Amino acid sequence: MEQEFPLLETERLVLREITIEDASSILNYLSDKEVMKYYGLEPFQSVNDALDEISWYQSIFSNKTGVRWGITVKDQQELVGSCGFLNVDAQHARADIGFELNQSFWGRGIASETLKPIITYGFKQLKLQRIQALIEPANIASQKLVERHGFVREGLLRSYEYTCGKFDDLYMYSLLKQDFEAITNK
């Protein structure tokens, strides 16, 4: 039985399934060197790169190892970014969270507005105990974003990931269910 993709809404945004019709939007922002600076991939070169990314989003959802929402501004269809979970581990009740945003939408609070319903979905629907974020030390904006949402920096993973021809250090951040509940019940 095919599982239905969860649709989430905020005051300004709709978080929806990403489809092949979104390839040009994805290519638009994932071909931007600044957006891709901490993404772990080279900037996209073609619509085929975007189609491969969409295919990956669909496969992690169907395999129940992740879920990636397309971020749209209400009453507009064009994607301005994406956010979601990968490496969902049901046995250990944990997942990694990730996000990126079209540069022209930076500084408008969209990433922050997106994170709250995603985190809530992770703890309530996916029954996670732990949500973690792996962030490069130079990516100060993402560190500040997750810290505003209650994530705690646990430590530095040295040479943790090999991407774009180099090894990258990554900070490990986490948000536990009980910490999230304490924040939201204030």
GROMACS .gro file of C-alpha atoms in nm:
model
  186
    1MET     CA    1   0.000   0.000   0.000
    2GLU     CA    2   0.136   0.338  -0.106
    3GLN     CA    3   0.182   0.580   0.182
    4GLU     CA    4   0.043   0.929   0.137
    5PHE     CA    5   0.291   1.214   0.144
    6PRO     CA    6   0.226   1.446   0.443
    7LEU     CA    7   0.130   1.804   0.356
    8LEU     CA    8   0.227   2.064   0.619
    9GLU     CA    9   0.129   2.430   0.637
   10THR     CA   10   0.249   2.731   0.833
   11GLU     CA   11   0.127   3.088   0.835
   12ARG     CA   12   0.313   3.175   0.513
   13LEU     CA   13   0.426   2.841   0.371
   14VAL     CA   14   0.311   2.510   0.227
   15LEU     CA   15   0.546   2.214   0.269
   16ARG     CA   16   0.459   1.958   0.002
   17GLU     CA   17   0.582   1.664  -0.198
   18ILE     CA   18   0.849   1.742  -0.456
   19THR     CA   19   0.766   1.621  -0.809
   20ILE     CA   20   0.940   1.619  -1.147
   21GLU     CA   21   0.754   1.941  -1.228
   22ASP     CA   22   0.981   2.107  -0.967
   23ALA     CA   23   1.303   2.024  -1.155
   24SER     CA   24   1.359   2.376  -1.291
   25SER     CA   25   1.304   2.534  -0.946
   26ILE     CA   26   1.549   2.289  -0.789
   27LEU     CA   27   1.803   2.350  -1.065
   28ASN     CA   28   1.761   2.726  -1.009
   29TYR     CA   29   1.868   2.721  -0.643
   30LEU     CA   30   2.092   2.411  -0.636
   31SER     CA   31   2.306   2.553  -0.919
   32ASP     CA   32   2.389   2.852  -0.694
   33LYS     CA   33   2.742   2.819  -0.547
   34GLU     CA   34   2.639   3.000  -0.227
   35VAL     CA   35   2.342   2.768  -0.165
   36MET     CA   36   2.562   2.464  -0.236
   37LYS     CA   37   2.854   2.585  -0.022
   38TYR     CA   38   2.763   2.350   0.266
   39TYR     CA   39   2.538   2.106   0.081
   40GLY     CA   40   2.802   1.840   0.019
   41LEU     CA   41   2.758   1.834  -0.359
   42GLU     CA   42   2.891   2.039  -0.648
   43PRO     CA   43   2.646   2.299  -0.784
   44PHE     CA   44   2.398   2.137  -1.021
   45GLN     CA   45   2.473   2.176  -1.391
   46SER     CA   46   2.162   2.042  -1.564
   47VAL     CA   47   1.798   1.951  -1.525
   48ASN     CA   48   1.914   1.587  -1.505
   49ASP     CA   49   2.096   1.669  -1.179
   50ALA     CA   50   1.768   1.806  -1.042
   51LEU     CA   51   1.573   1.500  -1.167
   52ASP     CA   52   1.826   1.272  -0.993
   53GLU     CA   53   1.775   1.467  -0.670
   54ILE     CA   54   1.396   1.436  -0.702
   55SER     CA   55   1.430   1.063  -0.765
   56TRP     CA   56   1.640   1.036  -0.447
   57TYR     CA   57   1.376   1.229  -0.247
   58GLN     CA   58   1.111   0.986  -0.375
   59SER     CA   59   1.323   0.679  -0.295
   60ILE     CA   60   1.398   0.777   0.066
   61PHE     CA   61   1.026   0.835   0.122
   62SER     CA   62   0.917   0.506  -0.033
   63ASN     CA   63   1.193   0.319   0.158
   64LYS     CA   64   1.091   0.497   0.483
   65THR     CA   65   1.448   0.621   0.536
   66GLY     CA   66   1.356   0.986   0.494
   67VAL     CA   67   1.108   1.250   0.390
   68ARG     CA   68   1.189   1.571   0.203
   69TRP     CA   69   0.936   1.852   0.174
   70GLY     CA   70   0.942   2.118  -0.093
   71ILE     CA   71   0.902   2.465   0.058
   72THR     CA   72   0.659   2.694  -0.125
   73VAL     CA   73   0.518   3.033  -0.034
   74LYS     CA   74   0.137   3.007  -0.003
   75ASP     CA   75  -0.050   3.066  -0.328
   76GLN     CA   76   0.269   3.004  -0.529
   77GLN     CA   77   0.378   2.672  -0.680
   78GLU     CA   78   0.750   2.738  -0.725
   79LEU     CA   79   0.983   2.574  -0.474
   80VAL     CA   80   1.200   2.812  -0.272
   81GLY     CA   81   1.387   2.530  -0.095
   82SER     CA   82   1.348   2.197   0.078
   83CYS     CA   83   1.369   2.053   0.426
   84GLY     CA   84   1.331   1.713   0.580
   85PHE     CA   85   1.474   1.402   0.733
   86LEU     CA   86   1.721   1.147   0.609
   87ASN     CA   87   1.887   0.846   0.766
   88VAL     CA   88   1.567   0.773   0.958
   89ASP     CA   89   1.649   0.488   1.196
   90ALA     CA   90   1.326   0.350   1.341
   91GLN     CA   91   1.508   0.107   1.573
   92HIS     CA   92   1.698   0.388   1.743
   93ALA     CA   93   1.422   0.650   1.691
   94ARG     CA   94   1.654   0.907   1.536
   95ALA     CA   95   1.699   1.095   1.210
   96ASP     CA   96   1.913   1.366   1.053
   97ILE     CA   97   1.746   1.694   0.958
   98GLY     CA   98   1.857   1.899   0.659
   99PHE     CA   99   1.743   2.208   0.473
  100GLU     CA  100   1.838   2.454   0.202
  101LEU     CA  101   1.680   2.768   0.067
  102ASN     CA  102   1.698   2.970  -0.253
  103GLN     CA  103   1.938   3.257  -0.179
  104SER     CA  104   1.681   3.519  -0.279
  105PHE     CA  105   1.468   3.402   0.019
  106TRP     CA  106   1.746   3.417   0.280
  107GLY     CA  107   1.692   3.644   0.579
  108ARG     CA  108   1.310   3.630   0.573
  109GLY     CA  109   1.258   3.376   0.852
  110ILE     CA  110   1.145   3.106   0.609
  111ALA     CA  111   1.393   2.840   0.727
  112SER     CA  112   1.293   2.903   1.087
  113GLU     CA  113   0.921   2.890   1.003
  114THR     CA  114   0.982   2.562   0.818
  115LEU     CA  115   1.175   2.389   1.096
  116LYS     CA  116   0.904   2.400   1.363
  117PRO     CA  117   0.643   2.186   1.181
  118ILE     CA  118   0.913   1.952   1.050
  119ILE     CA  119   1.052   1.895   1.401
  120THR     CA  120   0.698   1.849   1.536
  121TYR     CA  121   0.628   1.594   1.261
  122GLY     CA  122   0.948   1.408   1.350
  123PHE     CA  123   0.862   1.372   1.717
  124LYS     CA  124   0.488   1.313   1.680
  125GLN     CA  125   0.439   1.120   1.354
  126LEU     CA  126   0.777   0.952   1.309
  127LYS     CA  127   0.800   0.887   1.686
  128LEU     CA  128   1.162   1.007   1.698
  129GLN     CA  129   1.350   1.042   2.024
  130ARG     CA  130   1.641   1.233   1.868
  131ILE     CA  131   1.676   1.468   1.572
  132GLN     CA  132   2.030   1.551   1.476
  133ALA     CA  133   2.188   1.807   1.245
  134LEU     CA  134   2.538   1.780   1.099
  135ILE     CA  135   2.668   2.128   1.018
  136GLU     CA  136   3.003   2.249   0.888
  137PRO     CA  137   3.183   2.481   1.135
  138ALA     CA  138   3.187   2.767   0.881
  139ASN     CA  139   2.808   2.750   0.835
  140ILE     CA  140   2.725   2.995   1.113
  141ALA     CA  141   2.374   3.075   0.984
  142SER     CA  142   2.261   2.710   1.008
  143GLN     CA  143   2.419   2.673   1.352
  144LYS     CA  144   2.229   2.978   1.480
  145LEU     CA  145   1.907   2.851   1.321
  146VAL     CA  146   1.913   2.509   1.490
  147GLU     CA  147   2.025   2.661   1.822
  148ARG     CA  148   1.720   2.894   1.813
  149HIS     CA  149   1.509   2.578   1.786
  150GLY     CA  150   1.667   2.419   2.094
  151PHE     CA  151   1.937   2.204   1.935
  152VAL     CA  152   2.252   2.149   2.143
  153ARG     CA  153   2.601   2.123   1.994
  154GLU     CA  154   2.741   1.791   2.113
  155GLY     CA  155   3.083   1.799   1.954
  156LEU     CA  156   3.299   1.811   1.644
  157LEU     CA  157   3.321   1.512   1.412
  158ARG     CA  158   3.664   1.548   1.256
  159SER     CA  159   3.702   1.460   0.885
  160TYR     CA  160   3.356   1.307   0.907
  161GLU     CA  161   3.246   1.347   0.548
  162TYR     CA  162   3.428   1.334   0.214
  163THR     CA  163   3.256   1.569  -0.031
  164CYS     CA  164   3.364   1.777  -0.327
  165GLY     CA  165   3.719   1.637  -0.314
  166LYS     CA  166   3.790   1.709   0.053
  167PHE     CA  167   3.722   1.586   0.404
  168ASP     CA  168   3.492   1.808   0.609
  169ASP     CA  169   3.462   1.845   0.984
  170LEU     CA  170   3.102   1.860   1.103
  171TYR     CA  171   2.944   1.975   1.426
  172MET     CA  172   2.690   1.731   1.566
  173TYR     CA  173   2.378   1.901   1.700
  174SER     CA  174   2.084   1.724   1.858
  175LEU     CA  175   1.736   1.793   1.983
  176LEU     CA  176   1.580   1.530   2.210
  177LYS     CA  177   1.206   1.476   2.239
  178GLN     CA  178   1.197   1.572   2.607
  179ASP     CA  179   1.387   1.895   2.536
  180PHE     CA  180   1.145   1.981   2.256
  181GLU     CA  181   0.845   1.911   2.480
  182ALA     CA  182   0.992   2.129   2.757
  183ILE     CA  183   1.039   2.418   2.508
  184THR     CA  184   0.691   2.386   2.353
  185ASN     CA  185   0.515   2.349   2.690
  186LYS     CA  186   0.661   2.674   2.832
   0.00000   0.00000   0.00000
